[in-house]
Amino acid sequence: FWKANPGNLDVAESYLLSSIREGDHSKSSTIAAEVSKAFPSDTRFVWWCAMALFLQVVMASEPAQAAQQMSAQKRVMLGLSEAMMKKAVSEGKCKGTLHEAEFLVMVMEHQGKWNDLVNELTTPSSPLSSLFEKCKGNKEKEEHLVEALCNCC
């Protein structure tokens, strides 16, 4: 139905949300990528695409599966999810929400990128650092981010 109404944002959003409700993360990432290209000014779809890629990996993995034991396809999907988010942050296409920062931390955590995570946090110009900067001044956000980092490390 969305293909018949490609310029209708409400229809596109409903189509994406229906695939999310179905739990079809592969379909959701494809739809989110298509909608993101059709509506480049609406950055929500970039984040939905990245999240759907992440969920494909997480939902298909064994709970205790280490990053080193992941298939090449899963590593590529996580890397793509991370790259999409970092690009969106670098281009200023994010709101600097707590959820965006936590999500980027989770993706890096699932890849076992502990050193990269520390470097991201200590490099002022990095995407993750800039997300943290946007959360500064909000005590609740700051405390929640510290808690999230402590939980993953």
Coordinates of N, CA and C in Angstrom, one line a residue:
F1 N 0.8 -1.2 0.0 CA 0.0 0.0 0.0 C 0.9 1.3 0.0
W2 N 2.0 1.2 0.7 CA 2.9 2.4 0.7 C 3.4 2.7 -0.7
K3 N 3.7 1.7 -1.4 CA 4.3 1.9 -2.8 C 3.3 2.6 -3.7
A4 N 2.0 2.5 -3.4 CA 1.0 3.2 -4.2 C 0.9 4.6 -3.8
N5 N 1.3 5.0 -2.6 CA 1.3 6.3 -2.0 C 2.7 6.7 -1.5
P6 N 3.7 6.8 -2.4 CA 5.0 7.0 -1.9 C 5.3 8.4 -1.3
G7 N 4.4 9.3 -1.5 CA 4.7 10.6 -0.9 C 3.9 10.9 0.4
N8 N 3.2 9.9 0.9 CA 2.4 10.0 2.1 C 3.2 9.5 3.3
L9 N 3.6 10.4 4.1 CA 4.4 10.1 5.3 C 3.6 9.3 6.3
D10 N 2.3 9.6 6.5 CA 1.5 8.8 7.4 C 1.4 7.4 7.0
V11 N 1.2 7.1 5.7 CA 1.1 5.7 5.2 C 2.4 5.0 5.4
A12 N 3.5 5.7 5.1 CA 4.8 5.1 5.2 C 5.1 4.7 6.7
E13 N 4.8 5.6 7.6 CA 5.0 5.4 9.0 C 4.1 4.2 9.5
S14 N 2.9 4.2 9.0 CA 2.0 3.0 9.4 C 2.5 1.7 8.9
Y15 N 3.0 1.7 7.7 CA 3.6 0.5 7.1 C 4.8 0.0 7.9
L16 N 5.6 0.9 8.2 CA 6.8 0.5 9.0 C 6.4 0.0 10.4
L17 N 5.5 0.7 11.1 CA 5.1 0.3 12.4 C 4.4 -1.1 12.4
S18 N 3.7 -1.3 11.3 CA 3.0 -2.7 11.2 C 4.0 -3.8 11.1
S19 N 5.1 -3.5 10.4 CA 6.2 -4.6 10.3 C 6.9 -4.7 11.6
I20 N 7.0 -3.6 12.4 CA 7.6 -3.7 13.7 C 6.8 -4.5 14.7
R21 N 5.5 -4.2 14.6 CA 4.5 -5.0 15.5 C 4.5 -6.5 15.2
E22 N 4.7 -6.8 13.9 CA 4.8 -8.2 13.5 C 6.1 -8.9 14.0
G23 N 7.1 -8.1 14.3 CA 8.4 -8.6 14.8 C 9.2 -9.0 13.6
D24 N 8.9 -8.6 12.4 CA 9.7 -8.9 11.2 C 10.8 -7.8 11.1
H25 N 11.9 -8.1 11.7 CA 13.0 -7.0 11.8 C 13.7 -6.9 10.4
S26 N 13.8 -7.9 9.7 CA 14.4 -7.8 8.4 C 13.5 -6.9 7.5
K27 N 12.2 -7.2 7.5 CA 11.3 -6.4 6.7 C 11.3 -4.9 7.2
S28 N 11.4 -4.8 8.5 CA 11.4 -3.4 9.1 C 12.6 -2.6 8.7
S29 N 13.8 -3.3 8.6 CA 15.0 -2.5 8.2 C 14.9 -2.1 6.8
T30 N 14.3 -3.0 5.9 CA 14.2 -2.7 4.5 C 13.2 -1.5 4.3
I31 N 12.1 -1.6 5.0 CA 11.1 -0.5 4.9 C 11.6 0.8 5.4
A32 N 12.3 0.7 6.6 CA 12.8 2.0 7.2 C 13.9 2.6 6.2
A33 N 14.7 1.8 5.6 CA 15.7 2.3 4.6 C 15.0 3.0 3.4
E34 N 13.9 2.4 2.9 CA 13.2 2.9 1.8 C 12.5 4.2 2.2
V35 N 11.9 4.2 3.4 CA 11.2 5.4 3.8 C 12.2 6.5 4.1
S36 N 13.3 6.2 4.7 CA 14.4 7.2 5.0 C 14.8 7.9 3.7
K37 N 14.9 7.1 2.6 CA 15.3 7.7 1.3 C 14.2 8.6 0.8
A38 N 13.0 8.2 1.0 CA 11.8 9.0 0.5 C 11.6 10.2 1.3
F39 N 11.9 10.2 2.6 CA 11.7 11.4 3.4 C 13.0 11.7 4.2
P40 N 14.1 12.2 3.5 CA 15.4 12.4 4.2 C 15.4 13.4 5.3
S41 N 14.4 14.2 5.3 CA 14.4 15.2 6.4 C 13.9 14.6 7.7
D42 N 13.2 13.5 7.7 CA 12.7 12.8 8.9 C 13.7 11.8 9.3
T43 N 14.5 12.1 10.3 CA 15.6 11.3 10.7 C 15.1 10.0 11.5
R44 N 13.9 10.0 11.9 CA 13.4 8.8 12.7 C 13.7 7.5 12.0
F45 N 13.5 7.5 10.7 CA 13.6 6.3 9.9 C 15.0 5.8 9.9
V46 N 16.0 6.6 9.9 CA 17.4 6.2 10.0 C 17.6 5.4 11.2
W47 N 17.1 5.9 12.3 CA 17.3 5.2 13.6 C 16.5 3.9 13.7
W48 N 15.3 3.9 13.1 CA 14.5 2.7 13.0 C 15.3 1.6 12.2
C49 N 15.9 2.0 11.1 CA 16.6 1.1 10.3 C 17.8 0.5 11.1
A50 N 18.5 1.3 11.8 CA 19.7 0.9 12.6 C 19.2 -0.1 13.7
M51 N 18.1 0.3 14.3 CA 17.5 -0.5 15.4 C 17.0 -1.9 14.8
A52 N 16.4 -1.9 13.7 CA 15.9 -3.2 13.1 C 17.1 -4.1 12.8
L53 N 18.2 -3.5 12.2 CA 19.4 -4.3 12.0 C 19.9 -4.9 13.3
F54 N 20.0 -4.1 14.3 CA 20.5 -4.5 15.6 C 19.6 -5.7 16.1
L55 N 18.3 -5.5 16.0 CA 17.3 -6.5 16.5 C 17.4 -7.8 15.8
Q56 N 17.7 -7.7 14.5 CA 17.9 -9.0 13.7 C 19.0 -9.8 14.3
V57 N 20.1 -9.1 14.7 CA 21.3 -9.8 15.2 C 21.0 -10.4 16.6
V58 N 20.4 -9.5 17.4 CA 20.2 -9.8 18.8 C 19.1 -10.9 19.0
M59 N 18.1 -10.9 18.2 CA 17.0 -11.8 18.3 C 17.4 -13.2 17.7
A60 N 18.4 -13.2 16.8 CA 18.8 -14.5 16.2 C 20.0 -15.1 16.9
S61 N 20.6 -14.4 17.9 CA 21.8 -14.9 18.6 C 21.4 -15.6 19.9
E62 N 22.3 -16.5 20.2 CA 22.2 -17.1 21.5 C 22.5 -16.1 22.6
P63 N 21.9 -16.1 23.7 CA 22.1 -15.1 24.8 C 23.6 -14.9 25.2
A64 N 24.3 -15.9 25.3 CA 25.7 -15.8 25.7 C 26.7 -15.8 24.6
Q65 N 26.2 -15.6 23.4 CA 27.2 -15.7 22.2 C 28.1 -14.5 22.3
A66 N 29.4 -14.7 22.2 CA 30.4 -13.7 22.3 C 30.5 -13.1 20.9
A67 N 31.0 -11.8 20.9 CA 31.2 -11.1 19.6 C 32.2 -11.9 18.7
Q68 N 33.2 -12.6 19.2 CA 34.1 -13.3 18.4 C 33.4 -14.5 17.7
Q69 N 32.3 -15.0 18.3 CA 31.7 -16.2 17.7 C 30.6 -15.9 16.8
M70 N 30.3 -14.6 16.6 CA 29.2 -14.2 15.7 C 29.6 -14.5 14.2
S71 N 28.5 -14.7 13.5 CA 28.8 -15.0 12.0 C 29.2 -13.6 11.4
A72 N 29.8 -13.8 10.2 CA 30.3 -12.6 9.5 C 29.1 -11.7 9.2
Q73 N 28.0 -12.3 8.8 CA 26.8 -11.5 8.5 C 26.3 -10.7 9.6
K74 N 26.3 -11.2 10.8 CA 25.8 -10.5 12.0 C 26.8 -9.4 12.3
R75 N 28.1 -9.6 12.2 CA 29.1 -8.6 12.4 C 28.9 -7.4 11.5
V76 N 28.6 -7.8 10.2 CA 28.4 -6.7 9.2 C 27.2 -5.9 9.5
M77 N 26.1 -6.6 10.0 CA 24.9 -5.9 10.3 C 25.1 -5.0 11.5
L78 N 25.8 -5.4 12.5 CA 26.1 -4.6 13.7 C 27.0 -3.4 13.3
G79 N 27.9 -3.6 12.4 CA 28.8 -2.6 12.0 C 28.0 -1.5 11.2
L80 N 27.1 -2.0 10.3 CA 26.3 -1.1 9.5 C 25.4 -0.3 10.5
S81 N 24.8 -0.9 11.5 CA 24.0 -0.2 12.4 C 24.8 0.9 13.1
E82 N 26.0 0.6 13.6 CA 26.8 1.5 14.2 C 27.2 2.7 13.3
A83 N 27.6 2.4 12.1 CA 28.0 3.4 11.1 C 26.8 4.3 10.8
M84 N 25.6 3.8 10.6 CA 24.4 4.6 10.3 C 24.2 5.6 11.5
M85 N 24.3 5.1 12.7 CA 24.1 6.0 13.8 C 25.1 7.1 14.0
K86 N 26.4 6.7 13.8 CA 27.5 7.7 13.9 C 27.3 8.7 12.8
K87 N 27.0 8.3 11.6 CA 26.8 9.2 10.5 C 25.7 10.2 10.8
A88 N 24.6 9.7 11.3 CA 23.4 10.5 11.7 C 23.8 11.6 12.8
V89 N 24.6 11.1 13.7 CA 25.1 12.0 14.8 C 26.0 13.1 14.2
S90 N 26.9 12.7 13.4 CA 27.9 13.6 12.8 C 27.2 14.6 11.9
E91 N 26.2 14.2 11.2 CA 25.4 15.1 10.3 C 24.4 16.0 11.1
G92 N 24.3 15.8 12.4 CA 23.4 16.6 13.2 C 21.9 16.1 13.0
K93 N 21.8 14.9 12.6 CA 20.4 14.3 12.4 C 19.9 13.5 13.6
C94 N 20.2 14.0 14.8 CA 19.7 13.4 15.9 C 19.3 14.4 16.9
K95 N 18.6 14.0 17.9 CA 18.1 15.0 18.9 C 18.9 15.0 20.1
G96 N 19.9 14.1 20.2 CA 20.7 14.0 21.4 C 20.0 13.4 22.6
T97 N 19.1 12.5 22.3 CA 18.4 11.9 23.4 C 19.2 10.8 24.1
L98 N 18.7 10.5 25.3 CA 19.3 9.4 26.1 C 19.3 8.1 25.3
H99 N 18.1 7.9 24.7 CA 18.0 6.6 24.0 C 18.9 6.4 22.8
E100 N 19.2 7.5 22.1 CA 20.2 7.4 21.1 C 21.6 7.0 21.6
A101 N 22.0 7.7 22.7 CA 23.3 7.4 23.3 C 23.4 6.0 23.8
E102 N 22.3 5.5 24.5 CA 22.3 4.2 25.0 C 22.3 3.1 23.9
F103 N 21.6 3.4 22.8 CA 21.6 2.5 21.7 C 22.9 2.3 21.1
L104 N 23.6 3.4 20.9 CA 25.0 3.4 20.3 C 25.9 2.6 21.2
V105 N 25.8 2.8 22.5 CA 26.6 2.0 23.5 C 26.3 0.5 23.4
M106 N 25.0 0.2 23.2 CA 24.6 -1.2 23.1 C 25.1 -1.9 21.9
V107 N 25.1 -1.2 20.8 CA 25.6 -1.8 19.5 C 27.1 -2.0 19.6
M108 N 27.8 -1.1 20.2 CA 29.3 -1.2 20.4 C 29.6 -2.4 21.3
E109 N 28.8 -2.5 22.4 CA 28.9 -3.5 23.4 C 28.7 -4.9 22.7
H110 N 27.7 -5.0 21.9 CA 27.5 -6.3 21.3 C 28.6 -6.7 20.3
Q111 N 29.3 -5.8 19.8 CA 30.4 -6.0 18.9 C 31.7 -6.3 19.7
G112 N 31.7 -6.1 21.0 CA 32.9 -6.3 21.8 C 33.9 -5.2 21.6
K113 N 33.4 -4.0 21.3 CA 34.3 -2.9 21.0 C 34.5 -2.0 22.3
W114 N 35.1 -2.7 23.3 CA 35.3 -2.0 24.5 C 36.3 -0.8 24.4
N115 N 37.4 -1.1 23.7 CA 38.4 0.0 23.6 C 37.9 1.1 22.7
D116 N 37.1 0.8 21.7 CA 36.5 1.8 20.8 C 35.5 2.6 21.6
L117 N 34.8 2.0 22.5 CA 33.8 2.7 23.3 C 34.5 3.7 24.3
V118 N 35.6 3.3 24.9 CA 36.4 4.2 25.7 C 36.9 5.3 24.9
N119 N 37.4 5.0 23.7 CA 38.0 6.1 22.9 C 36.9 7.1 22.5
E120 N 35.7 6.5 22.1 CA 34.5 7.4 21.8 C 34.2 8.3 22.9
L121 N 34.2 7.8 24.1 CA 33.8 8.6 25.3 C 34.8 9.7 25.6
T122 N 36.1 9.4 25.3 CA 37.2 10.3 25.7 C 37.6 11.3 24.6
T123 N 37.1 11.1 23.4 CA 37.4 12.0 22.2 C 36.3 13.0 22.1
P124 N 36.5 14.2 22.3 CA 35.4 15.3 22.3 C 34.7 15.4 21.0
S125 N 35.3 15.1 19.9 CA 34.6 15.2 18.6 C 33.9 14.0 18.1
S126 N 33.9 12.9 18.9 CA 33.3 11.6 18.5 C 31.8 11.7 18.5
P127 N 31.1 10.9 17.7 CA 29.7 10.9 17.8 C 29.1 10.6 19.1
L128 N 29.6 9.6 19.8 CA 29.1 9.2 21.1 C 29.3 10.3 22.1
S129 N 30.5 10.9 22.1 CA 30.8 12.1 23.0 C 29.8 13.2 22.7
S130 N 29.5 13.5 21.5 CA 28.6 14.6 21.2 C 27.2 14.3 21.7
L131 N 26.8 13.0 21.7 CA 25.5 12.7 22.2 C 25.5 12.9 23.7
F132 N 26.6 12.5 24.4 CA 26.7 12.7 25.8 C 26.7 14.2 26.2
E133 N 27.3 15.0 25.3 CA 27.3 16.5 25.5 C 25.9 17.0 25.5
K134 N 25.1 16.5 24.6 CA 23.7 17.0 24.5 C 22.9 16.6 25.7
C135 N 23.3 15.6 26.4 CA 22.6 15.1 27.6 C 23.0 15.9 28.9
K136 N 24.2 16.6 28.8 CA 24.7 17.3 29.9 C 23.7 18.4 30.4
G137 N 23.7 18.6 31.7 CA 22.8 19.6 32.2 C 21.5 19.0 32.7
N138 N 21.2 17.8 32.2 CA 20.0 17.1 32.7 C 20.4 16.0 33.6
K139 N 20.3 16.3 34.9 CA 20.8 15.3 35.9 C 20.3 13.9 35.7
E140 N 19.0 13.8 35.4 CA 18.4 12.4 35.2 C 19.1 11.7 34.0
K141 N 19.3 12.4 32.9 CA 19.9 11.8 31.8 C 21.3 11.4 32.1
E142 N 22.1 12.3 32.7 CA 23.4 12.0 33.1 C 23.6 10.8 33.9
E143 N 22.7 10.7 35.0 CA 22.8 9.5 35.9 C 22.4 8.2 35.1
H144 N 21.4 8.3 34.2 CA 21.0 7.1 33.5 C 22.1 6.7 32.5
L145 N 22.8 7.6 31.9 CA 23.9 7.2 31.0 C 25.0 6.6 31.8
V146 N 25.4 7.1 32.9 CA 26.4 6.5 33.7 C 26.0 5.1 34.1
E147 N 24.8 4.9 34.5 CA 24.3 3.6 34.9 C 24.3 2.6 33.7
A148 N 23.9 3.1 32.5 CA 24.0 2.2 31.3 C 25.4 1.8 31.0
L149 N 26.3 2.7 31.1 CA 27.7 2.4 30.9 C 28.3 1.4 31.9
C150 N 27.9 1.6 33.1 CA 28.4 0.7 34.2 C 27.8 -0.7 33.9
N151 N 26.6 -0.8 33.5 CA 26.0 -2.1 33.3 C 26.6 -2.8 32.1
C152 N 27.1 -2.1 31.1 CA 27.6 -2.8 29.9 C 29.1 -3.1 30.1
C153 N 29.8 -2.4 30.9 CA 31.2 -2.6 31.1 C 31.4 -3.5 32.3

